[in-house]
Coordinates of C-alpha atoms in Angstrom, one line a residue:
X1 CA -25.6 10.3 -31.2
X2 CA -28.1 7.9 -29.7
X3 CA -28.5 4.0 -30.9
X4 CA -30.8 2.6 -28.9
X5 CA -31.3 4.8 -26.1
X6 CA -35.2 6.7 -25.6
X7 CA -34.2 10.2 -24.3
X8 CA -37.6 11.3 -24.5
X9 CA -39.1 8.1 -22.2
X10 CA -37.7 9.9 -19.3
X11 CA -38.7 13.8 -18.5
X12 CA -35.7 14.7 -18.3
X13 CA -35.0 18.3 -17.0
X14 CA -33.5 21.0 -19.7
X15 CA -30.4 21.3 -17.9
X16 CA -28.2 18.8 -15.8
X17 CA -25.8 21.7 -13.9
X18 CA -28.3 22.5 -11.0
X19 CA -28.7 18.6 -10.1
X20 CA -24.5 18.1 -10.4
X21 CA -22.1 18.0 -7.4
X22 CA -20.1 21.0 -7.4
X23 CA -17.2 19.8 -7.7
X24 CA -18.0 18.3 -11.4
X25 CA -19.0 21.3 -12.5
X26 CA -15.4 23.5 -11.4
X27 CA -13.7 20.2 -12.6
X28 CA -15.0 20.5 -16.3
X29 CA -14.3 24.5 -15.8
X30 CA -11.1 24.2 -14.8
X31 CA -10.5 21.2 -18.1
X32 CA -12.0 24.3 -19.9
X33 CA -9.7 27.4 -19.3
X34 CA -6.8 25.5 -18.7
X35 CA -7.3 23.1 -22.3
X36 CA -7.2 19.7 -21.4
X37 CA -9.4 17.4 -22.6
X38 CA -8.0 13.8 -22.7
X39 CA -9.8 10.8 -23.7
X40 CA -10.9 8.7 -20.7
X41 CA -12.7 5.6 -19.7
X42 CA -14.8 5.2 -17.0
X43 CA -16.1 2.2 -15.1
X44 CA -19.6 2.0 -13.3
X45 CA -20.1 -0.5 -10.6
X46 CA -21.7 -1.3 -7.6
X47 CA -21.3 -3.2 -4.1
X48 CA -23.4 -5.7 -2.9
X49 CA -25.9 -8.1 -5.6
X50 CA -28.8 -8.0 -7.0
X51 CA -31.0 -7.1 -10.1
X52 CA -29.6 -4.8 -12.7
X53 CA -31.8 -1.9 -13.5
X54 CA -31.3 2.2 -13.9
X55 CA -29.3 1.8 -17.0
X56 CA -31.6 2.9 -19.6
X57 CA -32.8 6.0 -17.5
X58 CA -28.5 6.5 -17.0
X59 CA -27.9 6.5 -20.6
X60 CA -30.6 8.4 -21.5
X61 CA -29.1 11.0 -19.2
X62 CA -25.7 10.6 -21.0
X63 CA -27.6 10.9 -24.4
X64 CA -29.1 14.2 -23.2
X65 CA -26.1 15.9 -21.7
X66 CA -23.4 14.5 -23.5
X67 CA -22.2 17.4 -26.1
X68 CA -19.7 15.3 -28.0
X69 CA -20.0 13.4 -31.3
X70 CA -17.0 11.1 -29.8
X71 CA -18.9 9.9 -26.8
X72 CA -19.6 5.9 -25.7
X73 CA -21.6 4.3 -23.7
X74 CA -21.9 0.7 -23.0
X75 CA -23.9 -1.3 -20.8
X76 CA -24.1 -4.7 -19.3
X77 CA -26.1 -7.7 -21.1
X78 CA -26.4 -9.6 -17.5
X79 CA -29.7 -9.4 -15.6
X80 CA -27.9 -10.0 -12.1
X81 CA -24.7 -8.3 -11.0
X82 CA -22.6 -9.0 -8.3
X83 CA -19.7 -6.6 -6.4
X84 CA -17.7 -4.5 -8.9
X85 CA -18.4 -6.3 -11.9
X86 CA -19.0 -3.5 -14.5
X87 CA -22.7 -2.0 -15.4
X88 CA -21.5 0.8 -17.5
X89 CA -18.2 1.7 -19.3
X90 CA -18.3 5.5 -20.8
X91 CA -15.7 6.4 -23.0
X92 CA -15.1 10.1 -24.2
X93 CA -13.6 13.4 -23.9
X94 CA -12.9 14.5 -20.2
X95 CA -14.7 17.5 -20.6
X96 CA -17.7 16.0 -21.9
X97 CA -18.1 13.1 -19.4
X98 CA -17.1 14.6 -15.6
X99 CA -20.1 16.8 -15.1
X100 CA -22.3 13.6 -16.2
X101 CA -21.2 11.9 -13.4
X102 CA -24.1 12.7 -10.3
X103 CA -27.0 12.1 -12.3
X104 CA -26.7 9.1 -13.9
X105 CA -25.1 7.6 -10.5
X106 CA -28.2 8.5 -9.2
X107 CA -30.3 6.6 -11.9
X108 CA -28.4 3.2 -11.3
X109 CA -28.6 3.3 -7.5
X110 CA -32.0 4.4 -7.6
X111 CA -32.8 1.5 -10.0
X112 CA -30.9 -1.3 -8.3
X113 CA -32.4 -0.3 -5.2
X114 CA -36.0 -0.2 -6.5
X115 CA -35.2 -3.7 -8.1
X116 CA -33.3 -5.2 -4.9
X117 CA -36.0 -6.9 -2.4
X118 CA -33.7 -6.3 0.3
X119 CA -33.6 -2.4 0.2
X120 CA -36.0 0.3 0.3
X121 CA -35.7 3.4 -1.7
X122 CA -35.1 6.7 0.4
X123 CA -37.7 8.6 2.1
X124 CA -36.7 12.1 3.0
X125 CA -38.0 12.2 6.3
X126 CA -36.3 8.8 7.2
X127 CA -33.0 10.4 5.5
X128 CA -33.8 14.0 7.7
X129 CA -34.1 11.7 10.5
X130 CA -30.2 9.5 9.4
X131 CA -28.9 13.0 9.2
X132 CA -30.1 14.6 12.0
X133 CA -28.7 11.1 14.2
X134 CA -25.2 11.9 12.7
X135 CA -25.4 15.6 13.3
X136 CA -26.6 15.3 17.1
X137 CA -22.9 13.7 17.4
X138 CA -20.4 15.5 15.7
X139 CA -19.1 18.5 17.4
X140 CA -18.1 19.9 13.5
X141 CA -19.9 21.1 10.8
X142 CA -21.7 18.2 8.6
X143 CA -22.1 18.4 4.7
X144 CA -25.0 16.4 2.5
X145 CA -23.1 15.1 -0.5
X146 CA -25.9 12.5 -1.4
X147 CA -27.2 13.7 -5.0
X148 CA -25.1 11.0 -6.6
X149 CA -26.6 8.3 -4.4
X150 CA -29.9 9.1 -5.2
X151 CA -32.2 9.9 -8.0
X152 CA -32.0 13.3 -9.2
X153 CA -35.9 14.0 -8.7
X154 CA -35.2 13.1 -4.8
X155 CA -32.3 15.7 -4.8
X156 CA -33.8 19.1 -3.5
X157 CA -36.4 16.9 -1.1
X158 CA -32.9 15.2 0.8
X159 CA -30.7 18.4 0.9
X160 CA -33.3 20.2 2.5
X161 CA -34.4 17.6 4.8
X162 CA -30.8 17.5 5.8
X163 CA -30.4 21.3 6.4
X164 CA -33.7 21.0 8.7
X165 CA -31.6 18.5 10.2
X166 CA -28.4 20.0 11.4
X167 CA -26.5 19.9 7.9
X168 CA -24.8 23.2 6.6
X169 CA -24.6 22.9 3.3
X170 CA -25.5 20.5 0.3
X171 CA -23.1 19.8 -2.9
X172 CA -26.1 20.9 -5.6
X173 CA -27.3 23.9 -6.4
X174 CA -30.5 22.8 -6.9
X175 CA -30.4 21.0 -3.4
X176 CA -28.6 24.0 -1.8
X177 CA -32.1 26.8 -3.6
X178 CA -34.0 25.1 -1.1
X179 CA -32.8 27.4 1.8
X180 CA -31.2 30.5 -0.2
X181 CA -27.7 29.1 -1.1
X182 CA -25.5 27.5 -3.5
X183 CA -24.1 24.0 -4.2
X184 CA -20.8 23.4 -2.2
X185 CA -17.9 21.6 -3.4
X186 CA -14.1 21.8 -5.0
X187 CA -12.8 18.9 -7.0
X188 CA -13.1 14.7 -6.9
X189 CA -10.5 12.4 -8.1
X190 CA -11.7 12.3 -11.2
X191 CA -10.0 15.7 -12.0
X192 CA -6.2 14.7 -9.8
X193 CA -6.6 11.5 -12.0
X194 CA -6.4 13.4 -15.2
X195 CA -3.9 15.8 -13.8
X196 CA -2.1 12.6 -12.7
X197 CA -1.8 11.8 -16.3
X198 CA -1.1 15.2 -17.7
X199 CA 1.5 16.3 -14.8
X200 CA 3.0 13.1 -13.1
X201 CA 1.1 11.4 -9.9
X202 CA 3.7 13.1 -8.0
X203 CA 2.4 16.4 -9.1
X204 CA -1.1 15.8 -9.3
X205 CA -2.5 16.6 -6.2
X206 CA -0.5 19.8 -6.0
X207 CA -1.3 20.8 -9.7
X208 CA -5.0 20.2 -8.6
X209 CA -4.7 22.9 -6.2
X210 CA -2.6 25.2 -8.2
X211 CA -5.0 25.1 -10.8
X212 CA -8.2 25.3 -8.9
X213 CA -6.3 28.0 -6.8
X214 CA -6.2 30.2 -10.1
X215 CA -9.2 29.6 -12.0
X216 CA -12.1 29.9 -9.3
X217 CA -13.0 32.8 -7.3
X218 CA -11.0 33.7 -4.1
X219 CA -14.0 33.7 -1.9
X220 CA -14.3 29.8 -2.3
X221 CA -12.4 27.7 0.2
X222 CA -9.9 25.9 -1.6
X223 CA -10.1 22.1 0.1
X224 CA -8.0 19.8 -1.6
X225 CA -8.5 16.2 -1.9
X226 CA -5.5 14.3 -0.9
X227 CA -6.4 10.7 -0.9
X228 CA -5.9 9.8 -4.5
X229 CA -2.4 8.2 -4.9
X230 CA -2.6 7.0 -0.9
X231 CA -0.1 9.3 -0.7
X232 CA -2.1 11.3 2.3
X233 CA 0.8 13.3 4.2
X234 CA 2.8 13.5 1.6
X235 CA 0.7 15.2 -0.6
X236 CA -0.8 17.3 1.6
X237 CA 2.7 19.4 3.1
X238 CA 3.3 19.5 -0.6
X239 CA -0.1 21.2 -1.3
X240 CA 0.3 23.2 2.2
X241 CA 3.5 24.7 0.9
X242 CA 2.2 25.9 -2.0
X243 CA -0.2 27.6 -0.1
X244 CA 1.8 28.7 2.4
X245 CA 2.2 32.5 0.6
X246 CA -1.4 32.5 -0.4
X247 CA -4.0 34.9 1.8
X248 CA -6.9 32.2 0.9
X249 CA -8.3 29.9 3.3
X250 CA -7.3 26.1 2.5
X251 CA -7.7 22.5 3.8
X252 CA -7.6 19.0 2.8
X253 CA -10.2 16.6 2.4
X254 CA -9.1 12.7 3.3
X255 CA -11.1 10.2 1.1
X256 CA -9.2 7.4 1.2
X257 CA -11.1 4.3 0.0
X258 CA -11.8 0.8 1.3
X259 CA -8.9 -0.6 -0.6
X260 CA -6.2 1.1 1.0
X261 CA -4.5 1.8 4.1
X262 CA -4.0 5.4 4.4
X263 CA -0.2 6.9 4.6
X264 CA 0.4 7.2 8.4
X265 CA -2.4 4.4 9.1
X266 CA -1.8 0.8 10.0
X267 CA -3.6 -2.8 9.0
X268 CA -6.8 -3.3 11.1
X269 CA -5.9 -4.2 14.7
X270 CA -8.3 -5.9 16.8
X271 CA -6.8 -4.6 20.0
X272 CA -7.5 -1.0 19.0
X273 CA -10.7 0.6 19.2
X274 CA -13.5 0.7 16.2
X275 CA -12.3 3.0 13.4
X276 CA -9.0 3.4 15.0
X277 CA -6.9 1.1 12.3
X278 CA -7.3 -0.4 8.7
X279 CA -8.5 0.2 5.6
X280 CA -10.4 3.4 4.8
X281 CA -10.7 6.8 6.6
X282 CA -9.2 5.7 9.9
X283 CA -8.6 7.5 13.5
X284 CA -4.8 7.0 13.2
X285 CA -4.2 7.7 9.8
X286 CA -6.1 11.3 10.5
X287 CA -4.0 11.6 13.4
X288 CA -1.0 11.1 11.2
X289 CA -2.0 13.7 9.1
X290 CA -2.5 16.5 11.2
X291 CA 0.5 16.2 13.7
X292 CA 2.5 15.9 10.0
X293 CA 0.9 19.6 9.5
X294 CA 1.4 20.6 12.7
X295 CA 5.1 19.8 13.3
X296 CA 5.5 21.9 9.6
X297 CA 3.8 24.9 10.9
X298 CA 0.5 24.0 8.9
X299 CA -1.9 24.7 11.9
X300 CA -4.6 26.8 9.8
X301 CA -4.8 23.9 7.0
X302 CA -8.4 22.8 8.1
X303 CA -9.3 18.8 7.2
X304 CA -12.3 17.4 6.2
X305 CA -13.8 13.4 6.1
X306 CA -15.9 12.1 4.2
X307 CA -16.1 8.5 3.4
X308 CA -18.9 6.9 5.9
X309 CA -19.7 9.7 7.7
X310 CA -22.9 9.0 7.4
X311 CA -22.1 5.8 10.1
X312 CA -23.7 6.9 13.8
X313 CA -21.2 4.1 14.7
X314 CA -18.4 5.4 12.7
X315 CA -19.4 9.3 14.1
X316 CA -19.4 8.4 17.9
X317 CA -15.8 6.7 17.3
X318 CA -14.3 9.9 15.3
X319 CA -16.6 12.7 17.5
X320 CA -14.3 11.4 20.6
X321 CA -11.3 11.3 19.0
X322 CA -11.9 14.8 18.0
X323 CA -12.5 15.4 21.9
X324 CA -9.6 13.8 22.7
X325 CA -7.4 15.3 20.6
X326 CA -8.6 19.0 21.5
X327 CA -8.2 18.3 24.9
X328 CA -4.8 17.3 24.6
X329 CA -3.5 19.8 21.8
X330 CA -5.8 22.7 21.8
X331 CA -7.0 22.1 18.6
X332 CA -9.7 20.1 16.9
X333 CA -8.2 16.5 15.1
X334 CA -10.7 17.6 11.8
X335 CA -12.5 20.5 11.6
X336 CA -15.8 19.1 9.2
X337 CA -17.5 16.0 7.5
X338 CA -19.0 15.1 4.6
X339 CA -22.0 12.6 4.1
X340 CA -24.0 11.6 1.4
X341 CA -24.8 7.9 2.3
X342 CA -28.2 7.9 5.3
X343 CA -30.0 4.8 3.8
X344 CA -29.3 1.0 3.5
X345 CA -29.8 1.6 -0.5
X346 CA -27.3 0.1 -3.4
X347 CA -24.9 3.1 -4.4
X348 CA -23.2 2.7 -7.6
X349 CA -19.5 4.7 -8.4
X350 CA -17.8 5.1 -10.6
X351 CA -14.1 5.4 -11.6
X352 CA -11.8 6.2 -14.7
X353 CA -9.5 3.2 -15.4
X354 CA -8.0 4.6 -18.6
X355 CA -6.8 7.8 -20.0
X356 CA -6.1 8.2 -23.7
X357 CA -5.7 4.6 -24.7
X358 CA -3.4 4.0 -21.0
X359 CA -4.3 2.3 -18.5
X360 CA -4.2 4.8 -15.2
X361 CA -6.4 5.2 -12.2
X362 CA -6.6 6.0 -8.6
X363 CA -4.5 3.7 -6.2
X364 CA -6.4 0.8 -5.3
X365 CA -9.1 0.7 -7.9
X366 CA -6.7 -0.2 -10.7
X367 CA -8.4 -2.2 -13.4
X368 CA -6.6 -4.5 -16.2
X369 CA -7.8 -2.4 -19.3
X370 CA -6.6 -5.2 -21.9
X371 CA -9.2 -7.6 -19.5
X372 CA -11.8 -4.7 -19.5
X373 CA -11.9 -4.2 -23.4
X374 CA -12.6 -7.4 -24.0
X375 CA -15.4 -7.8 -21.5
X376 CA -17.1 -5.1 -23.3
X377 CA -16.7 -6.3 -26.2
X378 CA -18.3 -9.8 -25.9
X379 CA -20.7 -8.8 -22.4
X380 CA -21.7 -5.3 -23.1
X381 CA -23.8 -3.7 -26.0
X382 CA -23.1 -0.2 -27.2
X383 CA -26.1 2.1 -26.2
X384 CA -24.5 5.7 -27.6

């Protein structure tokens, strides 16, 4: 499969499951039993500027793991890079590509950290000591999500670091071995994207609980991401109804990027407090959401955050309103969090643009695939 990639340069570990978020891993399970496999295209990218580097460690990874013959990778000629201008585009079949995901994120931020003289790669005390800042505030239960921000070989080190430090739980099974559990997690938009195309973006988020609902064990919370088509509320009674009958214990995770506004959320307003308005996981568009599940007789649906988390700024501002809105309704505003972010490093992500041949996406990270095909072409060279 490989053209110019050197697998063996980097000591790769046997097997990439142990080092993958969760929630990759049920996602390609789920592709599995229920047959779907689509063709999709994924764009890697990164905020901020800097030095490229981590891309030939991240397609060796892809080289490795990758078990299909139909498989692309592409990577960027530039030396420099600047905010969301692409690194990598993989192209292949969904199962193949969603479990790749955490590790070779990891490579790229690692590497455009190490490269970047304004950042400092992360040192598990320091990020022990971040963590343990963020959990001293919150009055909820805080997860480690990180092993996508970082390089694999720091994975275990930073989960347990965070669990010495007030986290509960890690998204890696490798991360979560380090004191006697196992990896954490349900699905990412990656998975409600491909539904999204399969079922209808109406349907999607729904479908994405339906179907993780029936192919996982019952003892696993089922936490559905509702964020995806910035559809938040909406989305969410849909997915609580469905649930409604079901003797499982469920929730909804709000994600909602920098791009958008979420549903029941406002434009930033300086007359508010910090975190109150805007785009993002905001105060009021939380708010919105739970008194939306409230007045429906949703009062068990539990709600998780994650997006910034990570933020003592951002945890203060959310840990009050969490105070205030217990003290007024009986009941907590969210009920956990989930961080992965404790340094100042360069984090790449990544997002699928395209799904056989189509262009299709999440809302606010839409990208003109016509425009995108022909940047590859002429700015990127094919590596797999």
């Amino acid at each position: 499969m490989s053209t110019t990639t050197q697998t063996g340069k980097f000591d790769l570990p046997e097997n990439h499951e142990k080092f993958t978020d969760k929630y990759f891993l049920r996602s390609r399970e789920i592709l599995e039993q229920e047959g779907l496999n689509p063709e999709v295209a994924v764009k890697v990218f990164a905020r901020g500027e800097g030095e490229v580097a981590g891309l030939e460690e991240a397609a060796a990874i892809v080289d490795k793991y990758s078990e299909s013959e139909d498989t692309e990778l592409h990577v960027t000629e530039a030396d420099e890079f600047e905010t969301k201008d692409p690194l990598m585009v993989l192209k292949g079949p969904a199962q193949d590509v969603i479990d790749l995901e955490t590790m070779y994120l990891g490579a790229v931020s690692h590497g455009l950290t190490e490269a970047s003289p304004d950042h400092e790669t992360v040192d598990p005390e320091e990020f022990g000591e971040a963590v343990g800042e963020v959990t001293d505030i919150y009055d909820v239960p805080l997860l480690e999500f990180g092993a996508r921000h970082y390089h694999w070989t720091d994975t275990a080190d930073l989960a347990r670091a965070a669990y010495d430090n007030g986290a509960v739980g890690t998204s890696t099974d490798v991360g979560a071995a380090t004191f006697g559990e196992e990896g954490l997690g349900t699905t990412p938009h990656a998975l409600t994207i491909i539904l999204g195309e399969e079922y209808g973006e109406d349907e999607a988020t729904r479908k994405t609980a339906e179907l993780f609902d029936r192919n996982m064990d019952e003892d696993i919370p089922r936490t559905t991401l509702v964020d995806t088509w910035n559809q938040e509320i909406d989305d969410a009674l849909e997915t609580a109804e469905y649930f409604e009958d079901r003797d499982v214990e469920y929730g909804f995770r709000v994600d909602t990027c920098g791009e958008n506004i979420a549903q029941g959320g406002r434009p930033e307003n300086s007359e508010t407090g910090p975190y109150e308005t805007g785009t993002g996981v905001r105060i009021e568009s939380v708010k919105a959401l739970k008194d939306a599940l409230r007045e429906n007789g949703y009062d068990d649906a539990e709600i998780v955050l994650s997006s910034g988390f990570g933020n003592p700024e951002k945890a203060e501002a959310f840990h009050e309103a969490n105070v205030e809105y217990e003290e007024e309704h009986g009941e907590k505003l969210f009920d956990a969090v989930g961080a992965g972010a404790f340094s100042d490093g360069i984090h790449a992500t990544a997002d699928i643009y395209e799904i056989n041949g189509e262009e299709f996406s999440k809302v606010g990270r839409e990208v003109d695939a016509e425009a995108m095909e022909e940047y590859v072409e002429n700015q990127m060279r094919q590596v797999i």
